[in-house]
Coordinates of N, CA, C and O in Angstrom, one line a residue:
M277 N -86.9 -8.8 16.7 CA -86.7 -8.2 15.5 C -85.7 -7.0 15.7 O -84.9 -6.7 14.8
N278 N -85.8 -6.4 16.8 CA -84.9 -5.3 17.1 C -83.5 -5.8 17.2 O -82.6 -5.1 16.7
K279 N -83.3 -7.0 17.7 CA -81.9 -7.5 17.8 C -81.5 -7.9 16.4 O -80.3 -7.7 16.1
L280 N -82.3 -8.4 15.6 CA -82.0 -8.8 14.2 C -81.6 -7.6 13.4 O -80.6 -7.6 12.7
T281 N -82.3 -6.5 13.6 CA -82.0 -5.3 12.8 C -80.7 -4.7 13.3 O -79.9 -4.3 12.5
L282 N -80.4 -4.7 14.6 CA -79.1 -4.3 15.1 C -78.0 -5.2 14.6 O -77.0 -4.6 14.2
F283 N -78.2 -6.5 14.5 CA -77.2 -7.4 14.0 C -76.9 -7.1 12.6 O -75.7 -7.1 12.2
V284 N -77.9 -6.9 11.8 CA -77.8 -6.7 10.3 C -77.0 -5.3 10.2 O -76.1 -5.2 9.4
F285 N -77.4 -4.3 10.9 CA -76.8 -3.0 10.8 C -75.3 -3.1 11.2 O -74.4 -2.6 10.5
L286 N -75.0 -3.8 12.3 CA -73.6 -4.0 12.7 C -72.8 -4.8 11.7 O -71.6 -4.5 11.4
S287 N -73.4 -5.8 11.1 CA -72.8 -6.6 10.1 C -72.4 -5.7 8.9 O -71.3 -5.8 8.3
I288 N -73.3 -4.9 8.5 CA -73.1 -4.0 7.3 C -72.0 -3.0 7.6 O -71.1 -2.8 6.8
V289 N -72.0 -2.4 8.8 CA -71.0 -1.4 9.2 C -69.6 -2.1 9.3 O -68.7 -1.6 8.8
M290 N -69.6 -3.3 9.9 CA -68.3 -4.0 10.0 C -67.7 -4.4 8.7 O -66.5 -4.2 8.4
T291 N -68.5 -4.9 7.8 CA -68.0 -5.4 6.5 C -67.7 -4.2 5.6 O -66.7 -4.2 4.9
S292 N -68.5 -3.1 5.7 CA -68.1 -1.9 4.9 C -66.8 -1.3 5.4 O -66.1 -0.7 4.6
C293 N -66.5 -1.3 6.6 CA -65.2 -0.8 7.1 C -64.1 -1.6 6.6 O -63.1 -1.1 6.2
Q294 N -64.3 -2.9 6.5 CA -63.3 -3.8 5.9 C -63.1 -3.5 4.4 O -62.0 -3.6 3.9
W295 N -64.2 -3.2 3.7 CA -64.1 -2.9 2.3 C -63.3 -1.6 2.1 O -62.5 -1.5 1.1
T296 N -63.5 -0.6 2.9 CA -62.8 0.7 2.7 C -61.5 0.7 3.3 O -60.7 1.6 2.9
A297 N -61.2 -0.1 4.3 CA -59.8 -0.1 4.9 C -58.8 -0.6 3.9 O -59.0 -1.6 3.3
K298 N -57.8 0.2 3.7 CA -56.7 -0.2 2.8 C -55.6 -0.8 3.6 O -55.2 -0.3 4.6
K299 N -55.0 -1.8 3.0 CA -53.9 -2.5 3.6 C -52.6 -1.6 3.3 O -52.4 -1.2 2.2
L300 N -51.9 -1.2 4.4 CA -50.7 -0.4 4.2 C -49.6 -1.3 3.5 O -49.4 -2.4 3.9
P301 N -48.9 -0.7 2.6 CA -47.8 -1.4 1.9 C -46.6 -1.7 2.9 O -46.4 -0.9 3.9
D302 N -45.9 -2.8 2.7 CA -44.8 -3.2 3.5 C -43.7 -2.2 3.3 O -43.2 -1.9 2.2
E303 N -43.2 -1.6 4.4 CA -42.2 -0.6 4.4 C -40.9 -1.1 3.7 O -40.3 -0.4 2.9
N304 N -40.5 -2.3 4.1 CA -39.2 -2.9 3.5 C -39.3 -3.1 2.0 O -38.4 -2.9 1.3
R305 N -40.5 -3.6 1.6 CA -40.7 -3.8 0.2 C -40.6 -2.5 -0.6 O -40.0 -2.4 -1.7
L306 N -41.3 -1.5 -0.1 CA -41.2 -0.2 -0.7 C -39.8 0.4 -0.8 O -39.4 0.9 -1.8
L307 N -39.0 0.2 0.3 CA -37.6 0.6 0.3 C -36.8 -0.1 -0.7 O -36.1 0.5 -1.5
K308 N -37.0 -1.4 -0.8 CA -36.3 -2.2 -1.8 C -36.6 -1.8 -3.2 O -35.7 -1.7 -4.0
E309 N -37.9 -1.6 -3.5 CA -38.3 -1.2 -4.8 C -37.6 0.2 -5.2 O -37.2 0.3 -6.3
E310 N -37.6 1.1 -4.2 CA -37.0 2.4 -4.5 C -35.5 2.3 -4.7 O -34.9 2.9 -5.6
I311 N -34.8 1.5 -3.9 CA -33.4 1.3 -4.1 C -33.1 0.6 -5.4 O -32.1 0.9 -6.1
D312 N -33.9 -0.4 -5.8 CA -33.7 -1.0 -7.1 C -33.9 -0.1 -8.3 O -33.3 -0.3 -9.3
K313 N -34.6 1.0 -8.1 CA -34.8 2.0 -9.2 C -33.6 2.8 -9.4 O -33.4 3.4 -10.5
I314 N -32.7 2.9 -8.5 CA -31.6 3.9 -8.5 C -30.4 3.2 -9.3 O -30.1 2.1 -9.2
D315 N -29.9 4.0 -10.3 CA -28.7 3.6 -11.0 C -27.5 4.0 -10.3 O -27.1 5.2 -10.3
W316 N -26.9 3.1 -9.5 CA -25.8 3.4 -8.7 C -24.5 3.7 -9.4 O -23.5 4.1 -8.8
T317 N -24.5 3.4 -10.7 CA -23.2 3.7 -11.5 C -23.1 5.1 -12.0 O -22.1 5.5 -12.6
K318 N -24.2 5.9 -11.8 CA -24.2 7.3 -12.3 C -24.5 8.2 -11.2 O -25.2 7.9 -10.2
V319 N -23.9 9.4 -11.3 CA -24.2 10.5 -10.3 C -25.1 11.5 -10.9 O -25.2 11.6 -12.2
D320 N -25.8 12.2 -10.1 CA -26.7 13.3 -10.6 C -25.9 14.5 -11.1 O -26.2 15.2 -12.1
S321 N -24.8 14.8 -10.4 CA -23.9 15.8 -10.8 C -22.4 15.4 -10.5 O -22.2 14.8 -9.4
Y322 N -21.5 15.7 -11.4 CA -20.1 15.3 -11.2 C -19.5 16.2 -10.2 O -20.0 17.3 -9.9
P323 N -18.3 15.8 -9.7 CA -17.5 16.7 -8.8 C -17.3 18.0 -9.6 O -17.3 18.0 -10.8
S324 N -17.0 19.0 -8.8 CA -16.7 20.3 -9.4 C -15.7 21.1 -8.6 O -15.4 20.8 -7.5
V325 N -15.2 22.1 -9.3 CA -14.2 23.1 -8.6 C -14.8 24.5 -8.9 O -15.7 24.7 -9.7
E326 N -14.3 25.4 -8.1 CA -14.9 26.8 -8.1 C -15.0 27.4 -9.5 O -16.0 27.9 -9.8
Q327 N -13.9 27.3 -10.3 CA -14.0 27.9 -11.6 C -15.0 27.3 -12.6 O -15.3 27.8 -13.6
C328 N -15.5 26.1 -12.3 CA -16.4 25.4 -13.1 C -17.9 25.6 -12.6 O -18.8 25.3 -13.4
D329 N -18.0 26.1 -11.4 CA -19.4 26.2 -10.8 C -20.3 27.1 -11.5 O -21.5 27.0 -11.4
S330 N -19.7 28.1 -12.2 CA -20.6 29.1 -12.9 C -21.2 28.5 -14.2 O -22.1 29.2 -14.8
L331 N -20.7 27.4 -14.7 CA -21.3 26.8 -15.9 C -22.6 26.0 -15.5 O -22.6 25.2 -14.6
F332 N -23.6 26.3 -16.3 CA -24.9 25.6 -16.0 C -25.1 24.3 -16.7 O -25.8 23.5 -16.2
D333 N -24.5 24.2 -17.9 CA -24.6 23.0 -18.7 C -23.8 21.9 -18.0 O -22.6 22.0 -17.8
E334 N -24.4 20.8 -17.7 CA -23.8 19.7 -17.0 C -22.6 19.1 -17.8 O -21.5 18.8 -17.2
T335 N -22.7 19.0 -19.1 CA -21.7 18.5 -19.9 C -20.5 19.4 -19.9 O -19.3 19.0 -19.8
E336 N -20.7 20.7 -20.0 CA -19.6 21.7 -19.9 C -18.9 21.7 -18.6 O -17.7 21.9 -18.5
R337 N -19.7 21.6 -17.5 CA -19.1 21.6 -16.1 C -18.3 20.3 -16.0 O -17.2 20.4 -15.4
K338 N -18.7 19.2 -16.5 CA -17.9 18.0 -16.4 C -16.6 18.1 -17.2 O -15.6 17.8 -16.7
K339 N -16.7 18.7 -18.4 CA -15.5 18.9 -19.3 C -14.5 19.9 -18.5 O -13.3 19.6 -18.5
C340 N -15.1 20.9 -18.0 CA -14.2 21.9 -17.3 C -13.5 21.2 -16.1 O -12.3 21.4 -15.9
F341 N -14.3 20.4 -15.3 CA -13.7 19.7 -14.2 C -12.5 18.8 -14.6 O -11.5 18.8 -14.0
F342 N -12.8 18.0 -15.6 CA -11.7 17.0 -16.1 C -10.5 17.8 -16.6 O -9.4 17.4 -16.4
E343 N -10.7 18.9 -17.3 CA -9.6 19.7 -17.8 C -8.8 20.3 -16.7 O -7.6 20.3 -16.7
F344 N -9.5 20.7 -15.6 CA -8.9 21.3 -14.4 C -8.0 20.2 -13.8 O -6.9 20.5 -13.4
I345 N -8.6 19.1 -13.5 CA -7.8 18.0 -12.9 C -6.6 17.6 -13.7 O -5.5 17.5 -13.1
T346 N -6.8 17.4 -15.0 CA -5.7 17.0 -15.8 C -4.6 18.1 -15.8 O -3.4 17.7 -15.6
Q347 N -4.9 19.3 -16.0 CA -3.9 20.4 -16.0 C -3.2 20.5 -14.7 O -2.0 20.6 -14.6
N348 N -4.0 20.4 -13.6 CA -3.4 20.5 -12.3 C -2.4 19.4 -12.0 O -1.3 19.7 -11.5
L349 N -2.7 18.2 -12.4 CA -1.8 17.1 -12.2 C -0.6 17.2 -13.1 O 0.5 16.9 -12.7
Q350 N -0.8 17.6 -14.4 CA 0.3 17.7 -15.3 C 1.3 18.7 -14.8 O 2.5 18.5 -14.8
E351 N 0.8 19.9 -14.3 CA 1.7 20.9 -13.8 C 2.4 20.4 -12.5 O 3.6 20.6 -12.4
E352 N 1.7 19.8 -11.6 CA 2.3 19.4 -10.4 C 3.4 18.3 -10.5 O 4.4 18.3 -9.8
L353 N 3.1 17.4 -11.4 CA 4.0 16.3 -11.5 C 5.3 16.6 -12.2 O 6.2 15.9 -12.2
S354 N 5.3 17.8 -12.9 CA 6.4 18.2 -13.7 C 6.9 17.1 -14.5 O 8.0 16.6 -14.3
L355 N 6.1 16.6 -15.4 CA 6.4 15.4 -16.1 C 7.7 15.4 -16.8 O 8.3 14.3 -17.1
D356 N 8.3 16.6 -17.1 CA 9.5 16.6 -17.8 C 10.6 16.0 -16.9 O 11.6 15.5 -17.4
T357 N 10.5 16.0 -15.6 CA 11.5 15.4 -14.7 C 11.3 13.9 -14.7 O 12.2 13.2 -14.3
L358 N 10.2 13.3 -15.3 CA 10.1 11.9 -15.3 C 10.6 11.3 -16.6 O 10.8 10.1 -16.7
I359 N 10.8 12.2 -17.6 CA 11.3 11.7 -18.9 C 12.7 11.1 -18.7 O 13.5 11.7 -18.0
G360 N 13.0 10.0 -19.3 CA 14.2 9.3 -19.1 C 14.1 8.2 -18.1 O 14.7 7.1 -18.2
R361 N 13.2 8.4 -17.1 CA 13.0 7.3 -16.1 C 12.0 6.3 -16.7 O 12.0 5.1 -16.3
F362 N 11.1 6.8 -17.5 CA 10.0 5.9 -18.0 C 10.0 6.0 -19.5 O 8.9 6.4 -20.1
E363 N 11.1 5.8 -20.2 CA 11.1 6.0 -21.6 C 10.1 5.1 -22.4 O 9.7 5.4 -23.5
Q364 N 9.8 3.9 -21.8 CA 8.9 3.0 -22.5 C 7.4 3.5 -22.4 O 6.6 3.0 -23.1
L365 N 7.1 4.5 -21.6 CA 5.8 5.0 -21.4 C 5.5 6.3 -22.1 O 6.4 7.2 -22.0
D366 N 4.4 6.5 -22.6 CA 4.0 7.8 -23.1 C 2.9 8.4 -22.3 O 2.6 9.6 -22.4
T367 N 2.2 7.6 -21.5 CA 1.1 8.0 -20.7 C 1.1 7.3 -19.3 O 1.3 6.2 -19.2
L368 N 0.8 8.1 -18.3 CA 0.5 7.6 -17.0 C -1.0 7.7 -16.7 O -1.6 8.7 -17.0
K369 N -1.5 6.7 -16.1 CA -2.9 6.8 -15.7 C -3.0 7.0 -14.2 O -2.4 6.2 -13.4
V370 N -3.7 8.0 -13.8 CA -3.9 8.3 -12.3 C -5.3 8.1 -12.0 O -6.2 8.6 -12.6
L371 N -5.6 7.2 -10.9 CA -6.9 7.0 -10.4 C -7.2 8.2 -9.4 O -6.4 8.3 -8.4
V372 N -8.2 9.0 -9.7 CA -8.5 10.1 -8.8 C -9.8 9.7 -8.1 O -10.8 9.3 -8.7
T373 N -9.8 9.8 -6.8 CA -10.9 9.5 -5.9 C -11.3 10.8 -5.2 O -10.5 11.4 -4.5
V374 N -12.5 11.2 -5.4 CA -13.1 12.4 -4.6 C -14.0 11.8 -3.6 O -15.1 11.2 -4.0
Q375 N -13.6 11.9 -2.3 CA -14.5 11.4 -1.3 C -15.7 12.3 -1.0 O -15.7 13.4 -1.5
A376 N -16.7 11.8 -0.4 CA -17.9 12.5 -0.1 C -17.6 13.8 0.8 O -18.3 14.8 0.7
D377 N -16.5 13.7 1.5 CA -16.1 14.8 2.4 C -15.1 15.8 1.7 O -14.5 16.6 2.3
S378 N -15.0 15.6 0.4 CA -14.1 16.5 -0.5 C -12.6 16.1 -0.5 O -11.9 16.7 -1.1
R379 N -12.3 15.1 0.3 CA -10.9 14.7 0.3 C -10.5 14.0 -1.1 O -11.4 13.4 -1.7
I380 N -9.3 14.2 -1.5 CA -8.8 13.7 -2.8 C -7.8 12.6 -2.5 O -6.9 12.8 -1.6
Q381 N -7.9 11.6 -3.3 CA -6.8 10.5 -3.2 C -6.4 10.3 -4.7 O -7.2 10.2 -5.6
L382 N -5.0 10.2 -4.8 CA -4.4 10.1 -6.1 C -3.5 8.8 -6.1 O -2.7 8.7 -5.2
E383 N -3.7 8.0 -7.1 CA -2.8 6.8 -7.1 C -2.6 6.4 -8.6 O -3.5 6.5 -9.4
L384 N -1.4 5.8 -8.8 CA -1.1 5.3 -10.2 C -2.0 4.1 -10.4 O -2.4 3.3 -9.6
Y385 N -2.4 4.0 -11.7 CA -3.3 2.9 -12.1 C -2.7 2.1 -13.3 O -2.2 2.8 -14.2
S386 N -2.8 0.9 -13.3 CA -2.3 0.0 -14.3 C -0.9 0.3 -14.8 O -0.7 0.7 -16.0
F387 N 0.0 0.2 -13.9 CA 1.4 0.5 -14.3 C 2.1 -0.8 -14.6 O 1.9 -1.8 -14.0
P388 N 3.0 -0.8 -15.7 CA 3.6 -2.0 -16.1 C 4.5 -2.6 -14.9 O 5.2 -1.9 -14.2
D389 N 4.4 -3.9 -14.8 CA 5.1 -4.6 -13.7 C 6.6 -4.4 -13.8 O 7.3 -4.3 -12.8
S390 N 7.1 -4.3 -15.0 CA 8.6 -4.1 -15.2 C 9.0 -2.7 -14.6 O 10.2 -2.6 -14.3
L391 N 8.1 -1.8 -14.4 CA 8.5 -0.5 -13.8 C 8.0 -0.2 -12.4 O 8.2 0.9 -11.9
K392 N 7.5 -1.2 -11.8 CA 6.9 -1.0 -10.4 C 7.9 -0.5 -9.4 O 7.5 0.3 -8.6
T393 N 9.1 -0.9 -9.5 CA 10.1 -0.4 -8.5 C 10.4 1.1 -8.7 O 10.9 1.7 -7.8
Q394 N 10.1 1.6 -9.9 CA 10.4 3.0 -10.2 C 9.2 4.0 -9.9 O 9.3 5.2 -10.1
T395 N 8.2 3.4 -9.3 CA 7.0 4.2 -9.1 C 7.1 5.1 -7.8 O 6.2 5.9 -7.7
M396 N 8.0 4.8 -7.0 CA 8.1 5.6 -5.7 C 8.1 7.1 -6.0 O 7.5 7.9 -5.2
T397 N 8.8 7.5 -7.0 CA 8.9 9.0 -7.3 C 7.6 9.5 -7.6 O 7.2 10.6 -7.0
I398 N 6.8 8.9 -8.5 CA 5.5 9.3 -8.8 C 4.5 9.3 -7.6 O 3.8 10.2 -7.4
D399 N 4.6 8.1 -6.9 CA 3.7 8.0 -5.7 C 4.0 9.1 -4.7 O 3.0 9.7 -4.2
S400 N 5.2 9.5 -4.5 CA 5.5 10.6 -3.5 C 5.0 11.9 -4.1 O 4.5 12.7 -3.3
L401 N 5.1 12.1 -5.4 CA 4.6 13.4 -5.9 C 3.1 13.4 -5.8 O 2.5 14.5 -5.5
L402 N 2.4 12.3 -6.0 CA 0.9 12.2 -5.9 C 0.5 12.5 -4.5 O -0.5 13.2 -4.2
K403 N 1.2 11.9 -3.5 CA 0.8 12.0 -2.1 C 1.0 13.5 -1.7 O 0.2 14.0 -1.0
A404 N 2.1 14.1 -2.2 CA 2.3 15.5 -1.9 C 1.2 16.4 -2.5 O 0.7 17.3 -1.9
K405 N 0.8 16.0 -3.7 CA -0.3 16.8 -4.4 C -1.6 16.6 -3.6 O -2.4 17.6 -3.6
E406 N -1.9 15.5 -3.1 CA -3.1 15.2 -2.3 C -3.3 16.3 -1.2 O -4.4 16.8 -0.9
R407 N -2.2 16.5 -0.5 CA -2.2 17.4 0.7 C -2.5 18.9 0.3 O -3.1 19.6 1.1
N408 N -2.1 19.3 -0.9 CA -2.4 20.7 -1.2 C -3.2 20.9 -2.5 O -3.1 21.8 -3.2
F409 N -4.1 19.9 -2.8 CA -4.9 19.9 -3.9 C -6.0 21.0 -3.7 O -6.6 21.1 -2.6
P410 N -6.4 21.7 -4.8 CA -7.5 22.7 -4.6 C -8.8 22.0 -4.2 O -9.0 20.8 -4.4
V411 N -9.6 22.8 -3.6 CA -10.9 22.2 -3.0 C -11.8 21.7 -4.2 O -12.0 22.4 -5.2
V412 N -12.3 20.5 -4.0 CA -13.2 19.9 -5.0 C -14.5 19.6 -4.3 O -14.5 18.9 -3.2
Q413 N -15.6 20.0 -4.8 CA -16.9 19.6 -4.3 C -17.2 18.2 -4.8 O -17.0 17.9 -6.0
P414 N -17.7 17.3 -3.9 CA -17.9 16.0 -4.4 C -19.1 15.8 -5.3 O -19.9 16.8 -5.5
A415 N -19.2 14.7 -5.9 CA -20.3 14.3 -6.8 C -21.6 14.3 -5.9 O -21.5 14.1 -4.7
I416 N -22.7 14.5 -6.6 CA -24.0 14.4 -5.9 C -24.9 13.3 -6.4 O -25.0 13.2 -7.7
K417 N -25.5 12.5 -5.6 CA -26.4 11.5 -5.9 C -27.6 11.7 -5.0 O -27.5 11.6 -3.8
R418 N -28.8 12.0 -5.6 CA -30.0 12.1 -4.9 C -29.9 13.2 -3.8 O -30.4 13.0 -2.7
G419 N -29.2 14.3 -4.1 CA -29.1 15.4 -3.1 C -28.0 15.2 -2.1 O -27.8 16.0 -1.2
L420 N -27.3 14.1 -2.1 CA -26.2 13.8 -1.1 C -24.9 13.7 -1.7 O -24.7 13.2 -2.8
P421 N -23.8 14.2 -1.1 CA -22.5 14.0 -1.6 C -22.1 12.6 -1.5 O -22.4 11.9 -0.6
V422 N -21.4 12.1 -2.6 CA -21.0 10.7 -2.7 C -19.5 10.6 -3.2 O -19.0 11.5 -3.8
K423 N -18.9 9.5 -2.9 CA -17.6 9.2 -3.4 C -17.6 8.9 -4.9 O -18.6 8.3 -5.4
S424 N -16.6 9.4 -5.7 CA -16.6 9.1 -7.1 C -15.1 8.9 -7.5 O -14.2 9.3 -6.8
Q425 N -14.9 8.1 -8.5 CA -13.6 7.8 -9.0 C -13.5 7.9 -10.5 O -14.5 7.6 -11.2
F426 N -12.4 8.3 -11.0 CA -12.2 8.3 -12.5 C -10.7 8.3 -12.8 O -9.9 8.6 -11.9
L427 N -10.4 7.9 -14.0 CA -9.0 7.8 -14.5 C -8.7 9.0 -15.3 O -9.5 9.5 -16.1
V428 N -7.5 9.6 -15.0 CA -7.0 10.7 -15.7 C -5.7 10.3 -16.4 O -4.7 9.9 -15.7
P429 N -5.7 10.3 -17.7 CA -4.5 10.0 -18.4 C -3.5 11.2 -18.5 O -4.0 12.3 -18.9
L430 N -2.3 11.0 -18.1 CA -1.3 12.1 -18.2 C -0.3 11.8 -19.2 O 0.4 10.8 -19.1
I431 N -0.2 12.7 -20.2 CA 0.7 12.5 -21.3 C 2.1 12.9 -20.9 O 2.3 14.0 -20.4
L432 N 3.1 12.0 -21.1 CA 4.5 12.4 -20.9 C 5.0 13.1 -22.1 O 5.0 12.5 -23.2
N433 N 5.2 14.4 -21.9 CA 5.7 15.2 -23.1 C 7.1 14.7 -23.5 O 8.0 14.8 -22.7
R434 N 7.2 14.3 -24.7 CA 8.4 13.8 -25.2 C 9.1 15.0 -26.0 O 8.5 15.6 -26.8
Q435 N 10.3 15.2 -25.6 CA 11.1 16.2 -26.3 C 12.1 15.5 -27.2 O 12.7 14.6 -26.8
P436 N 12.3 16.0 -28.4 CA 13.2 15.3 -29.4 C 14.6 15.5 -28.8 O 15.0 16.5 -28.3
H437 N 15.4 14.4 -29.0 CA 16.8 14.4 -28.5 C 17.7 15.0 -29.6 O 17.7 14.8 -30.7

């Protein structure tokens, strides 16, 4: 009877440990679930420049940043020097890439095939601008700097002849 009591006691202890022991979730499954929750098409905060950093409203900071980029490119490209070369165009689209390490890349976007041979002037201006572009803090996603891209339309100011 002593052995039987010991056996019953050990059986209860062993099965009760199994009841209370929880199975740990699979690490890879948890990681996949967390990654699937992330909207990779949006950032938590847009890139920014020093004069926009004092704005606390995210919408205002974004507006300030895009105005800064547009104005900076408009001034640098001296678009009045391009008038006459691209009379068929009233707007140039520039693809701006802000790398996670704050580097800037500028390139023409969706340029008409008929004018492709004339783009060297604009490309050289954009490459020169990349080298001395003001410091831009990259976009942030989940606390980390990330690469972001956006299109900036540049209006070619038409002067009446």
